[in-house]
Coordinates of C-alpha atoms in Angstrom, one line a residue:
Chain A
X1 CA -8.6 -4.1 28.6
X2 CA -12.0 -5.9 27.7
X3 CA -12.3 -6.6 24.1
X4 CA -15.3 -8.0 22.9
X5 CA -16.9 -8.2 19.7
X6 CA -20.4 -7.3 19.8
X7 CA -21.0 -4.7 17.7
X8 CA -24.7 -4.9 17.7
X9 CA -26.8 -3.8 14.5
X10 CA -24.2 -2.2 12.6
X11 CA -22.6 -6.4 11.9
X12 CA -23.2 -6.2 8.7
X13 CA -20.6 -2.7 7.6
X14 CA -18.3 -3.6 10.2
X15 CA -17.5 -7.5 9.7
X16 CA -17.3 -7.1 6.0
X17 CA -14.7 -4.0 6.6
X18 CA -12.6 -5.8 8.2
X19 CA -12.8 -9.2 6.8
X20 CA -12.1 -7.7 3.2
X21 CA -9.0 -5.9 4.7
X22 CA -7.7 -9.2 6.4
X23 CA -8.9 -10.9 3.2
X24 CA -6.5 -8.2 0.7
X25 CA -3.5 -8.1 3.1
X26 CA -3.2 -12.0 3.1
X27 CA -3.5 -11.9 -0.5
X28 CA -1.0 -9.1 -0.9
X29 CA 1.4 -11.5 1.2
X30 CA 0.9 -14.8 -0.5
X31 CA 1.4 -13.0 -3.9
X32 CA 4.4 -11.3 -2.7
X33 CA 5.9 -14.3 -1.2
X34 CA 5.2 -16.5 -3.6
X35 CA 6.6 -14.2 -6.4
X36 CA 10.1 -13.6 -4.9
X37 CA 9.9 -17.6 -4.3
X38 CA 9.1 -18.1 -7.6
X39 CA 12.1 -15.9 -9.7
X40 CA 14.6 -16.7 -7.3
X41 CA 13.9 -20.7 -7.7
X42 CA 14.2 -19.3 -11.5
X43 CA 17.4 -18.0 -11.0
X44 CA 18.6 -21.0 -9.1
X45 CA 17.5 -23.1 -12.5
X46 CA 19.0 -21.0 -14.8
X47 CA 22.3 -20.6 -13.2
X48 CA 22.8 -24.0 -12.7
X49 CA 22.0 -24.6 -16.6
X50 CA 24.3 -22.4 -17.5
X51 CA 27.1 -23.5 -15.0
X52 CA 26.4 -27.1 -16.7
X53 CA 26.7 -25.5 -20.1
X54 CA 30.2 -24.0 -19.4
X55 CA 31.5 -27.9 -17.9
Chain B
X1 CA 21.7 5.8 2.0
X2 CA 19.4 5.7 -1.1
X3 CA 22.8 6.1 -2.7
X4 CA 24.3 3.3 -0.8
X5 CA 21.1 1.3 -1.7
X6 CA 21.0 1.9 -5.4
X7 CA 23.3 -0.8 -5.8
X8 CA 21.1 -4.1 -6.2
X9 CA 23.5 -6.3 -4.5
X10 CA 23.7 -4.2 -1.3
X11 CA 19.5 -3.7 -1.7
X12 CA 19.4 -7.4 -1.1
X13 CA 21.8 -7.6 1.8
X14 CA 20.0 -4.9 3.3
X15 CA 16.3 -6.3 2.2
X16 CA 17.5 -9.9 3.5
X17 CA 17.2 -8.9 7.0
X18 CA 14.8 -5.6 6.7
X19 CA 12.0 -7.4 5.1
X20 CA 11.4 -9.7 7.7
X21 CA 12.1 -7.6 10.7
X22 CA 9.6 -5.3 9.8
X23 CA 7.2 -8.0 9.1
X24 CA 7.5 -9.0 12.7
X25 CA 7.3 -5.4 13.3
X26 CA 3.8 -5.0 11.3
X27 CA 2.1 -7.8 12.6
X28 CA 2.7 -7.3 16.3
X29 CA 1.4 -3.7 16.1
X30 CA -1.6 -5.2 14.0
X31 CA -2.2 -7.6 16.8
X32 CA -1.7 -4.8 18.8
X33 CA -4.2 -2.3 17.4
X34 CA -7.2 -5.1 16.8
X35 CA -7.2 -5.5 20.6
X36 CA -7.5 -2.0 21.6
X37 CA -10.0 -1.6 18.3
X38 CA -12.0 -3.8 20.0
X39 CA -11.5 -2.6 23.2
X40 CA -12.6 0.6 23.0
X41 CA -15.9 1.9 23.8
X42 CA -18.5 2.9 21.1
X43 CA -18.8 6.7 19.9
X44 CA -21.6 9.1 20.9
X45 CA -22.2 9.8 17.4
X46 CA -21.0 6.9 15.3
X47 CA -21.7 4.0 17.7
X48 CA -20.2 1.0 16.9
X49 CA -19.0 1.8 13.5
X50 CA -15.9 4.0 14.5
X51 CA -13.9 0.9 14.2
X52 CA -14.3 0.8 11.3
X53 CA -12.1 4.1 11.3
X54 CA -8.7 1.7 12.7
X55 CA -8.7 -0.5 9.1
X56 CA -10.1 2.8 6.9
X57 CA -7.3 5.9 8.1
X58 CA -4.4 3.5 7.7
X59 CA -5.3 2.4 4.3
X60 CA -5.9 5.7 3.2
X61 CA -3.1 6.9 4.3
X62 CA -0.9 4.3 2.8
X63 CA -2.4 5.2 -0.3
X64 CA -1.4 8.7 -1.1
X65 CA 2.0 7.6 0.8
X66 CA 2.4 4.6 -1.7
X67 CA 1.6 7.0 -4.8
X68 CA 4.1 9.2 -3.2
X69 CA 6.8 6.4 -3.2
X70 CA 5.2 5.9 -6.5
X71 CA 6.3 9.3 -7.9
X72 CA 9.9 9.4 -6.3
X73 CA 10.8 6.0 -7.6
X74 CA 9.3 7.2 -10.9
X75 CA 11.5 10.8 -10.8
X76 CA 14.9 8.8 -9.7
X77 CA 14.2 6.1 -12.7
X78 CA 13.5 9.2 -15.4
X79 CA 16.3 11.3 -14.1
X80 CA 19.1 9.4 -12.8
X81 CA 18.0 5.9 -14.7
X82 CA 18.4 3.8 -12.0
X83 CA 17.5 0.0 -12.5
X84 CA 16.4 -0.4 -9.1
X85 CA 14.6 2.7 -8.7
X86 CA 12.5 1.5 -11.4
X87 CA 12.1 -2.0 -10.0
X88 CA 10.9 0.3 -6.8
X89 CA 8.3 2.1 -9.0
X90 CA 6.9 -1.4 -10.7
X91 CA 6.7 -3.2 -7.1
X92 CA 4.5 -0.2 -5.0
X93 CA 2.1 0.3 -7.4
X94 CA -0.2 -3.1 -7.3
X95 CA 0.5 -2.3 -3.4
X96 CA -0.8 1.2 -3.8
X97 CA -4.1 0.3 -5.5
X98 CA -4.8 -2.2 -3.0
X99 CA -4.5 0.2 -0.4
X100 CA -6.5 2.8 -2.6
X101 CA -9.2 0.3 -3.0
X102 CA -9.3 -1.2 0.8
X103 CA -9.9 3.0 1.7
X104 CA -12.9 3.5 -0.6
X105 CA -14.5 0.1 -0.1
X106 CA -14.3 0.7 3.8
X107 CA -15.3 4.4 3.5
X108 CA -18.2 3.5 1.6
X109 CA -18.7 0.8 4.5
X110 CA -18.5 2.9 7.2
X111 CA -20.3 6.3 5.4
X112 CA -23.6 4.4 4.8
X113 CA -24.3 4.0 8.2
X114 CA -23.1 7.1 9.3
X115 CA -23.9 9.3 6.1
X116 CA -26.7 7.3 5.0
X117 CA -25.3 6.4 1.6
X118 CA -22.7 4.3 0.5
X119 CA -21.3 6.7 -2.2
X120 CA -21.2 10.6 -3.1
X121 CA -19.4 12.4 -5.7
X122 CA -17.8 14.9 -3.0
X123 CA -14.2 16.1 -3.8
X124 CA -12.5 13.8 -1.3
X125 CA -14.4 10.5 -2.2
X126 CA -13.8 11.8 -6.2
X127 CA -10.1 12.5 -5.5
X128 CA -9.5 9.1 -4.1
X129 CA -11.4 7.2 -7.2
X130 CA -9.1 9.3 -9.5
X131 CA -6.0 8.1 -7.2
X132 CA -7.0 4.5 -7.9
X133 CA -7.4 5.0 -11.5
X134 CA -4.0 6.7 -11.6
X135 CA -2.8 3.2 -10.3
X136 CA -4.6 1.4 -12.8
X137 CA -3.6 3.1 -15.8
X138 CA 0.4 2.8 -14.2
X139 CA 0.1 -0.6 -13.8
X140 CA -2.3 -0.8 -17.5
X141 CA 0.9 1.1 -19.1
X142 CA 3.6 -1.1 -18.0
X143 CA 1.7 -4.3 -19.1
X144 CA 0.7 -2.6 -22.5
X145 CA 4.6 -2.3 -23.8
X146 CA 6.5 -4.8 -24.3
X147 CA 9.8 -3.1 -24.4
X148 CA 10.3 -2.7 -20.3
X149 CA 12.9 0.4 -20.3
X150 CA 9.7 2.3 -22.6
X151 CA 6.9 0.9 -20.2
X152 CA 9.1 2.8 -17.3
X153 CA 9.6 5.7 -19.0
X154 CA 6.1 6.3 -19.9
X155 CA 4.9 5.1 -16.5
X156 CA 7.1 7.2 -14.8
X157 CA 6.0 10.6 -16.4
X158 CA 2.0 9.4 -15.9
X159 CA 3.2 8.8 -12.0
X160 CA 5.1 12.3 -11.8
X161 CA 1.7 13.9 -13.8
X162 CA -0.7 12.2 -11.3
X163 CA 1.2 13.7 -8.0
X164 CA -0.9 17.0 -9.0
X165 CA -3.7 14.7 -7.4
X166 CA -2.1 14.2 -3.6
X167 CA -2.3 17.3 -2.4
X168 CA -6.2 17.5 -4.4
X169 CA -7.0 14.5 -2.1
X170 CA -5.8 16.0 1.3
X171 CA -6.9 19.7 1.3
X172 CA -10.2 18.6 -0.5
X173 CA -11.7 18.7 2.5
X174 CA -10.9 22.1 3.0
X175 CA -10.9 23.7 -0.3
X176 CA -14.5 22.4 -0.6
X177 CA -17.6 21.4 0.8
X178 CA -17.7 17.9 2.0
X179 CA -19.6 15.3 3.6
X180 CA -16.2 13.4 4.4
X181 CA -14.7 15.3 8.2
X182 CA -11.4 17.0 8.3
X183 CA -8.3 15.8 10.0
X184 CA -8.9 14.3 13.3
X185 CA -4.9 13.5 14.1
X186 CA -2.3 15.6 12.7
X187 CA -3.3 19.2 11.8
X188 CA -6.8 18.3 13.6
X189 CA -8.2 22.2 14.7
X190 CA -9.0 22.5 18.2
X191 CA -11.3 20.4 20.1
X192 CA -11.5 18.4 17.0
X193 CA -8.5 16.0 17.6
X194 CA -9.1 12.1 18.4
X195 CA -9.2 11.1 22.2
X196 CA -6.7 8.6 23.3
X197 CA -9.0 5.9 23.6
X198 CA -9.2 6.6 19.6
X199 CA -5.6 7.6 18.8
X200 CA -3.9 4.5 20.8
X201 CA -5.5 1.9 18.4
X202 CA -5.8 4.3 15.1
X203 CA -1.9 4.8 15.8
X204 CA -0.9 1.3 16.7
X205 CA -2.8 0.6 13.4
X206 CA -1.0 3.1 11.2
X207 CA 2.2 1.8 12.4
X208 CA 1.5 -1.9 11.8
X209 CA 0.0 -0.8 8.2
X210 CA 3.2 1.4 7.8
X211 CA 5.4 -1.4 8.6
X212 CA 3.9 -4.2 6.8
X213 CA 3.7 -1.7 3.6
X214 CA 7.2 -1.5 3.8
X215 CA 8.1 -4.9 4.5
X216 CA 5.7 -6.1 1.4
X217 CA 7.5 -3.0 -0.8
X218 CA 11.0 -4.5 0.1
X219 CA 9.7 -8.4 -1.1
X220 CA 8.2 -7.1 -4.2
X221 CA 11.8 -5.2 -5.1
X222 CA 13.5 -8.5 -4.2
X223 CA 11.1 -10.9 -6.3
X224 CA 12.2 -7.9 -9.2
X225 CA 15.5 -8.0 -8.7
X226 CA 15.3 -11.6 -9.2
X227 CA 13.0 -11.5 -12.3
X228 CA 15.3 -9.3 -13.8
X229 CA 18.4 -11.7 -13.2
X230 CA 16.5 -14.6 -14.5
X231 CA 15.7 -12.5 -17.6
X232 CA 19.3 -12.0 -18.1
X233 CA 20.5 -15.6 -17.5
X234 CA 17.8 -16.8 -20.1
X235 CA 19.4 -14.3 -22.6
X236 CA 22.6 -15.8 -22.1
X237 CA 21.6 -19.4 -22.4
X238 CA 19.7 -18.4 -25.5
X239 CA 22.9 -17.0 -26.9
X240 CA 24.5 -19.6 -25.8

């Protein structure tokens, strides 16, 4: 297998085709991450208010 | 199993290890598929710019699937009410319109070189636009109502309406004249179907797309599941 990356005059569709999609699927994975970080750190707040509440 | 599933507390057992393991899954077939997009050699026609096919087919692809998902989760939330199923509608479509919008922004990328324009109103082009907005006004009609069970209702019957346009987006190439080419993998005609050197990376790249899709699908339930929780735990402590 020889990979290479010149791609000659047509650069300037192909780069930006596949740096957007890089570009969206990291974003789609930081968001997603971060959201299920974010409501179960929620939910680990909330519980332990309420488990303090019930002392 | 979608049975067995339905329950939120076995979704998350299951989801705990799924997720990741089809991350790992996604991103050594994307790995994968680059190196043999960039291995192999330029078309007669097209030149360098069939790569471009190896990001554009996948994405397009995962969004008519996504909308599909869409429209399931949608019926099993209208007809059977079930929480998660609606979680399940509310998590794939922002994942859907991404994919929607990655195929026409790579489409356009790869038909000005090879069309000579970046844009047409042809019926497959069209049909995809209208998919995306079917996305945006989902995701627009959850945000705009504040009562959620409402917002899911009313979501769901726009996502069951909009499955008219799936089947609009794949025979459009046949049902009318189009710039955009007919199938070139499943249901290709003869002598029309992709070489290897074409189908190995296109398919290694479906996969990985496939698998990350549903490894991203499975988070976004999870991070619902556990927005909904907190909701009900801040009730509680509100009520005291």
């Amino acid at each position: 297998m020889h990979i290479s990356f010149e791609v000659g005059r047509y650069g300037p569709y192909i780069w930006p085709a596949f740096g957007l999609s890089g570009l969206v699927l990291a974003a789609l994975i930081g968001h997603s991450l971060a959201s299920v970080r974010h409501w179960r750190r929620e939910v680990e707040r909330l519980q332990s208010q309420a488990d303090a509440k019930t002392k | 199993m979608f049975a067995a599933l339905a329950n939120p507390d076995r979704f998350m057992a299951f989801s705990r290890w799924a997720a990741p393991a089809l991350g790992v899954i996604a991103a050594v077939l994307i790995v994968a598929g680059l190196a043999y997009s960039f291995s192999a050699p330029p078309d007669y026609q097209q030149h360098e710019t069939v790569r471009i096919m190896f990001i554009h087919v996948p994405a397009a692809w995962l969004s008519m699937f996504a909308y599909a998902c869409l429209g399931g989760a949608g019926f099993l939330s209208l007809v059977y009410r079930h929480a998660l199923a609606d979680m399940a509608a509310r998590a794939v479509a922002p994942l859907g319109a991404a994919f929607t919008a990655l195929a026409l922004v790579t489409g356009s990328l790869w038909g000005r070189p090879t069309w000579g324009t970046w844009w047409v109103w042809d019926a497959r082009l069209t049909s995809e636009l209208v998919l995306l907005l079917l996305y945006l006004g989902y995701l627009a009609l959850r945000a705009a109502l504040d009562d959620e069970v409402k917002a899911g209702r009313a979501a769901a019957i726009l996502a069951l309406v909009g499955l008219i346009n799936l089947p609009i987006v794949h025979f459009s190439v046949y049902w009318w004249n189009s710039l955009h080419q007919g199938a070139s993998t499943f249901g290709a005609a003869k002598g029309a179907g992709l070489p290897p050197v074409y189908l190995i990376p296109l398919a290694l790249m479906g996969l990985g797309y496939t698998a990350l899709f549903g490894c991203l699908w499975l988070v976004r339930i999870r991070a619902e599941v556990w927005r909904r929780r907190a909701q009900v735990l801040s009730l509680r402590l509100a009520e005291g």
